[in-house]
Amino acid sequence: MDKIFKTLVILLLLNSQSFFAQQIQTTSAHELELKNAAAQTQKLLKQNHKILDDKIEQLKKEQKDIESRKKELETKKKNLSKSENNLKATKEKISKLELTNQKIENKITTSVISDEEIQKQKIKTKENDVNIQKLKLTQITQEKELEKVMSAI
């Protein structure tokens, strides 16, 4: 019986060692899986960070492009406004000179003035006519410039 008891104890010891070895092996497998999962998570995190950084850079470039286009558009609007104002001023100058010429011609025909004064007034109207023609040429140039600016927008 003593032999049976010893054999039984030996068998129990062998079974318990086998059980502990199996548990250690299972624990090691879990630890290895956890390490692999952690490593893969870190790898994915790095990839995601890189993708996000690339997208941020792309968005910054797009923002700069939009800002430069916005500045360009503002410049074009200023040029348009300036061209419109120049054209308006030129038209006003032409109108003033034409009105002045009409007044001078009315003065010549309705007033009794000397021949010398009439000649001076006629010279003045001729000078105004020359200035009007110059301004009309300027007006044409300004209209073309305005069209160019408007087509650029």
PDB file of C-alpha atoms in Angstrom:
ATOM      1  CA  MET A   1       0.000   0.000   0.000  1.00  0.00           C
ATOM      2  CA  ASP A   2       2.844   2.212   0.678  1.00  0.00           C
ATOM      3  CA  LYS A   3       3.869   1.786  -2.931  1.00  0.00           C
ATOM      4  CA  ILE A   4       0.405   2.631  -4.111  1.00  0.00           C
ATOM      5  CA  PHE A   5       0.364   5.697  -1.917  1.00  0.00           C
ATOM      6  CA  LYS A   6       3.767   6.819  -3.190  1.00  0.00           C
ATOM      7  CA  THR A   7       2.696   6.195  -6.764  1.00  0.00           C
ATOM      8  CA  LEU A   8      -0.461   8.132  -6.167  1.00  0.00           C
ATOM      9  CA  VAL A   9       1.451  11.075  -4.667  1.00  0.00           C
ATOM     10  CA  ILE A  10       3.892  11.005  -7.565  1.00  0.00           C
ATOM     11  CA  LEU A  11       1.018  10.992 -10.029  1.00  0.00           C
ATOM     12  CA  LEU A  12      -0.609  13.883  -8.239  1.00  0.00           C
ATOM     13  CA  LEU A  13       2.648  15.828  -8.228  1.00  0.00           C
ATOM     14  CA  LEU A  14       3.142  15.190 -11.925  1.00  0.00           C
ATOM     15  CA  ASN A  15      -0.421  16.278 -12.670  1.00  0.00           C
ATOM     16  CA  SER A  16      -0.038  19.468 -10.617  1.00  0.00           C
ATOM     17  CA  GLN A  17       3.260  20.315 -12.329  1.00  0.00           C
ATOM     18  CA  SER A  18       1.628  19.726 -15.666  1.00  0.00           C
ATOM     19  CA  PHE A  19      -1.243  21.976 -14.618  1.00  0.00           C
ATOM     20  CA  PHE A  20       1.136  24.725 -13.473  1.00  0.00           C
ATOM     21  CA  ALA A  21       3.166  24.408 -16.649  1.00  0.00           C
ATOM     22  CA  GLN A  22      -0.010  24.684 -18.682  1.00  0.00           C
ATOM     23  CA  GLN A  23      -1.070  27.806 -16.743  1.00  0.00           C
ATOM     24  CA  ILE A  24       2.347  29.390 -17.182  1.00  0.00           C
ATOM     25  CA  GLN A  25       2.233  28.624 -20.889  1.00  0.00           C
ATOM     26  CA  THR A  26      -1.292  30.119 -21.178  1.00  0.00           C
ATOM     27  CA  THR A  27      -0.226  33.218 -19.245  1.00  0.00           C
ATOM     28  CA  SER A  28       2.815  33.648 -21.473  1.00  0.00           C
ATOM     29  CA  ALA A  29       0.626  33.367 -24.574  1.00  0.00           C
ATOM     30  CA  HIS A  30      -1.712  36.055 -23.212  1.00  0.00           C
ATOM     31  CA  GLU A  31       1.191  38.328 -22.385  1.00  0.00           C
ATOM     32  CA  LEU A  32       2.607  37.806 -25.861  1.00  0.00           C
ATOM     33  CA  GLU A  33      -0.789  38.613 -27.412  1.00  0.00           C
ATOM     34  CA  LEU A  34      -1.028  41.753 -25.272  1.00  0.00           C
ATOM     35  CA  LYS A  35       2.435  42.859 -26.340  1.00  0.00           C
ATOM     36  CA  ASN A  36       1.592  42.244 -29.988  1.00  0.00           C
ATOM     37  CA  ALA A  37      -1.681  44.131 -29.625  1.00  0.00           C
ATOM     38  CA  ALA A  38       0.094  47.045 -27.914  1.00  0.00           C
ATOM     39  CA  ALA A  39       2.743  47.148 -30.633  1.00  0.00           C
ATOM     40  CA  GLN A  40       0.108  47.094 -33.354  1.00  0.00           C
ATOM     41  CA  THR A  41      -1.831  49.831 -31.571  1.00  0.00           C
ATOM     42  CA  GLN A  42       1.293  51.998 -31.427  1.00  0.00           C
ATOM     43  CA  LYS A  43       1.925  51.353 -35.119  1.00  0.00           C
ATOM     44  CA  LEU A  44      -1.659  52.336 -35.995  1.00  0.00           C
ATOM     45  CA  LEU A  45      -1.391  55.443 -33.823  1.00  0.00           C
ATOM     46  CA  LYS A  46       1.763  56.522 -35.648  1.00  0.00           C
ATOM     47  CA  GLN A  47       0.088  55.945 -39.016  1.00  0.00           C
ATOM     48  CA  ASN A  48      -2.991  57.903 -37.970  1.00  0.00           C
ATOM     49  CA  HIS A  49      -0.852  60.768 -36.659  1.00  0.00           C
ATOM     50  CA  LYS A  50       1.050  60.862 -39.939  1.00  0.00           C
ATOM     51  CA  ILE A  51      -2.198  60.910 -41.935  1.00  0.00           C
ATOM     52  CA  LEU A  52      -3.573  63.698 -39.744  1.00  0.00           C
ATOM     53  CA  ASP A  53      -0.351  65.707 -40.038  1.00  0.00           C
ATOM     54  CA  ASP A  54      -0.463  65.337 -43.833  1.00  0.00           C
ATOM     55  CA  LYS A  55      -4.081  66.500 -43.894  1.00  0.00           C
ATOM     56  CA  ILE A  56      -3.227  69.467 -41.667  1.00  0.00           C
ATOM     57  CA  GLU A  57      -0.413  70.468 -44.035  1.00  0.00           C
ATOM     58  CA  GLN A  58      -2.721  70.131 -47.029  1.00  0.00           C
ATOM     59  CA  LEU A  59      -5.379  72.269 -45.337  1.00  0.00           C
ATOM     60  CA  LYS A  60      -2.776  74.909 -44.461  1.00  0.00           C
ATOM     61  CA  LYS A  61      -1.693  75.049 -48.103  1.00  0.00           C
ATOM     62  CA  GLU A  62      -5.303  75.348 -49.225  1.00  0.00           C
ATOM     63  CA  GLN A  63      -5.888  78.102 -46.676  1.00  0.00           C
ATOM     64  CA  LYS A  64      -2.870  80.043 -47.957  1.00  0.00           C
ATOM     65  CA  ASP A  65      -4.125  79.610 -51.514  1.00  0.00           C
ATOM     66  CA  ILE A  66      -7.567  80.866 -50.546  1.00  0.00           C
ATOM     67  CA  GLU A  67      -6.074  83.845 -48.712  1.00  0.00           C
ATOM     68  CA  SER A  68      -3.926  84.773 -51.699  1.00  0.00           C
ATOM     69  CA  ARG A  69      -6.946  84.504 -54.021  1.00  0.00           C
ATOM     70  CA  LYS A  70      -8.917  86.644 -51.577  1.00  0.00           C
ATOM     71  CA  LYS A  71      -6.200  89.313 -51.592  1.00  0.00           C
ATOM     72  CA  GLU A  72      -6.063  89.149 -55.376  1.00  0.00           C
ATOM     73  CA  LEU A  73      -9.831  89.614 -55.559  1.00  0.00           C
ATOM     74  CA  GLU A  74      -9.690  92.554 -53.143  1.00  0.00           C
ATOM     75  CA  THR A  75      -6.995  94.155 -55.300  1.00  0.00           C
ATOM     76  CA  LYS A  76      -9.132  93.652 -58.389  1.00  0.00           C
ATOM     77  CA  LYS A  77     -12.116  95.197 -56.621  1.00  0.00           C
ATOM     78  CA  LYS A  78     -10.009  98.198 -55.613  1.00  0.00           C
ATOM     79  CA  ASN A  79      -8.800  98.549 -59.201  1.00  0.00           C
ATOM     80  CA  LEU A  80     -12.382  98.347 -60.418  1.00  0.00           C
ATOM     81  CA  SER A  81     -13.497 101.011 -57.969  1.00  0.00           C
ATOM     82  CA  LYS A  82     -10.546 103.209 -58.915  1.00  0.00           C
ATOM     83  CA  SER A  83     -11.283 102.800 -62.633  1.00  0.00           C
ATOM     84  CA  GLU A  84     -14.952 103.613 -62.108  1.00  0.00           C
ATOM     85  CA  ASN A  85     -14.063 106.709 -60.081  1.00  0.00           C
ATOM     86  CA  ASN A  86     -11.553 107.876 -62.706  1.00  0.00           C
ATOM     87  CA  LEU A  87     -14.117 107.427 -65.472  1.00  0.00           C
ATOM     88  CA  LYS A  88     -16.751 109.267 -63.464  1.00  0.00           C
ATOM     89  CA  ALA A  89     -14.355 112.157 -62.766  1.00  0.00           C
ATOM     90  CA  THR A  90     -13.431 112.391 -66.443  1.00  0.00           C
ATOM     91  CA  LYS A  91     -17.106 112.470 -67.470  1.00  0.00           C
ATOM     92  CA  GLU A  92     -17.730 115.229 -64.926  1.00  0.00           C
ATOM     93  CA  LYS A  93     -14.815 117.267 -66.290  1.00  0.00           C
ATOM     94  CA  ILE A  94     -16.151 116.868 -69.826  1.00  0.00           C
ATOM     95  CA  SER A  95     -19.616 117.959 -68.709  1.00  0.00           C
ATOM     96  CA  LYS A  96     -18.186 120.997 -66.916  1.00  0.00           C
ATOM     97  CA  LEU A  97     -16.166 122.073 -69.947  1.00  0.00           C
ATOM     98  CA  GLU A  98     -19.146 121.590 -72.269  1.00  0.00           C
ATOM     99  CA  LEU A  99     -21.314 123.621 -69.919  1.00  0.00           C
ATOM    100  CA  THR A 100     -18.653 126.326 -69.762  1.00  0.00           C
ATOM    101  CA  ASN A 101     -18.517 126.414 -73.573  1.00  0.00           C
ATOM    102  CA  GLN A 102     -22.303 126.745 -73.755  1.00  0.00           C
ATOM    103  CA  LYS A 103     -22.202 129.648 -71.312  1.00  0.00           C
ATOM    104  CA  ILE A 104     -19.447 131.348 -73.300  1.00  0.00           C
ATOM    105  CA  GLU A 105     -21.345 130.884 -76.577  1.00  0.00           C
ATOM    106  CA  ASN A 106     -24.533 132.224 -74.979  1.00  0.00           C
ATOM    107  CA  LYS A 107     -22.555 135.193 -73.683  1.00  0.00           C
ATOM    108  CA  ILE A 108     -21.152 135.860 -77.162  1.00  0.00           C
ATOM    109  CA  THR A 109     -24.565 135.718 -78.855  1.00  0.00           C
ATOM    110  CA  THR A 110     -26.654 137.487 -76.231  1.00  0.00           C
ATOM    111  CA  SER A 111     -24.287 140.155 -74.947  1.00  0.00           C
ATOM    112  CA  VAL A 112     -22.982 143.165 -76.656  1.00  0.00           C
ATOM    113  CA  ILE A 113     -19.240 142.864 -76.273  1.00  0.00           C
ATOM    114  CA  SER A 114     -16.277 144.079 -78.252  1.00  0.00           C
ATOM    115  CA  ASP A 115     -14.749 142.132 -81.119  1.00  0.00           C
ATOM    116  CA  GLU A 116     -11.610 141.672 -79.099  1.00  0.00           C
ATOM    117  CA  GLU A 117     -13.601 140.135 -76.236  1.00  0.00           C
ATOM    118  CA  ILE A 118     -15.467 137.914 -78.708  1.00  0.00           C
ATOM    119  CA  GLN A 119     -12.134 136.674 -80.088  1.00  0.00           C
ATOM    120  CA  LYS A 120     -10.878 135.948 -76.568  1.00  0.00           C
ATOM    121  CA  GLN A 121     -14.052 134.041 -75.764  1.00  0.00           C
ATOM    122  CA  LYS A 122     -13.831 132.061 -79.017  1.00  0.00           C
ATOM    123  CA  ILE A 123     -10.214 131.181 -78.246  1.00  0.00           C
ATOM    124  CA  LYS A 124     -11.301 130.056 -74.810  1.00  0.00           C
ATOM    125  CA  THR A 125     -14.037 127.856 -76.311  1.00  0.00           C
ATOM    126  CA  LYS A 126     -11.521 126.365 -78.765  1.00  0.00           C
ATOM    127  CA  GLU A 127      -9.162 125.592 -75.870  1.00  0.00           C
ATOM    128  CA  ASN A 128     -12.050 124.002 -74.003  1.00  0.00           C
ATOM    129  CA  ASP A 129     -12.925 121.974 -77.124  1.00  0.00           C
ATOM    130  CA  VAL A 130      -9.348 120.721 -77.319  1.00  0.00           C
ATOM    131  CA  ASN A 131      -9.453 119.808 -73.618  1.00  0.00           C
ATOM    132  CA  ILE A 132     -12.805 118.083 -74.144  1.00  0.00           C
ATOM    133  CA  GLN A 133     -11.323 116.014 -76.993  1.00  0.00           C
ATOM    134  CA  LYS A 134      -8.336 115.085 -74.818  1.00  0.00           C
ATOM    135  CA  LEU A 135     -10.664 114.111 -72.003  1.00  0.00           C
ATOM    136  CA  LYS A 136     -12.812 112.047 -74.385  1.00  0.00           C
ATOM    137  CA  LEU A 137      -9.686 110.165 -75.473  1.00  0.00           C
ATOM    138  CA  THR A 138      -8.835 109.666 -71.817  1.00  0.00           C
ATOM    139  CA  GLN A 139     -12.403 108.515 -71.235  1.00  0.00           C
ATOM    140  CA  ILE A 140     -12.122 105.930 -74.005  1.00  0.00           C
ATOM    141  CA  THR A 141      -8.862 104.660 -72.491  1.00  0.00           C
ATOM    142  CA  GLN A 142     -10.453 104.521 -69.062  1.00  0.00           C
ATOM    143  CA  GLU A 143     -13.486 102.640 -70.400  1.00  0.00           C
ATOM    144  CA  LYS A 144     -11.187 100.055 -71.985  1.00  0.00           C
ATOM    145  CA  GLU A 145      -9.248  99.774 -68.729  1.00  0.00           C
ATOM    146  CA  LEU A 146     -12.516  99.373 -66.827  1.00  0.00           C
ATOM    147  CA  GLU A 147     -13.631  96.617 -69.204  1.00  0.00           C
ATOM    148  CA  LYS A 148     -10.279  94.882 -68.727  1.00  0.00           C
ATOM    149  CA  VAL A 149     -10.581  95.093 -64.941  1.00  0.00           C
ATOM    150  CA  MET A 150     -14.182  93.849 -65.038  1.00  0.00           C
ATOM    151  CA  SER A 151     -13.232  90.892 -67.238  1.00  0.00           C
ATOM    152  CA  ALA A 152     -10.433  89.995 -64.815  1.00  0.00           C
ATOM    153  CA  ILE A 153     -12.967  89.615 -62.020  1.00  0.00           C
TER     154      ILE A 153
END
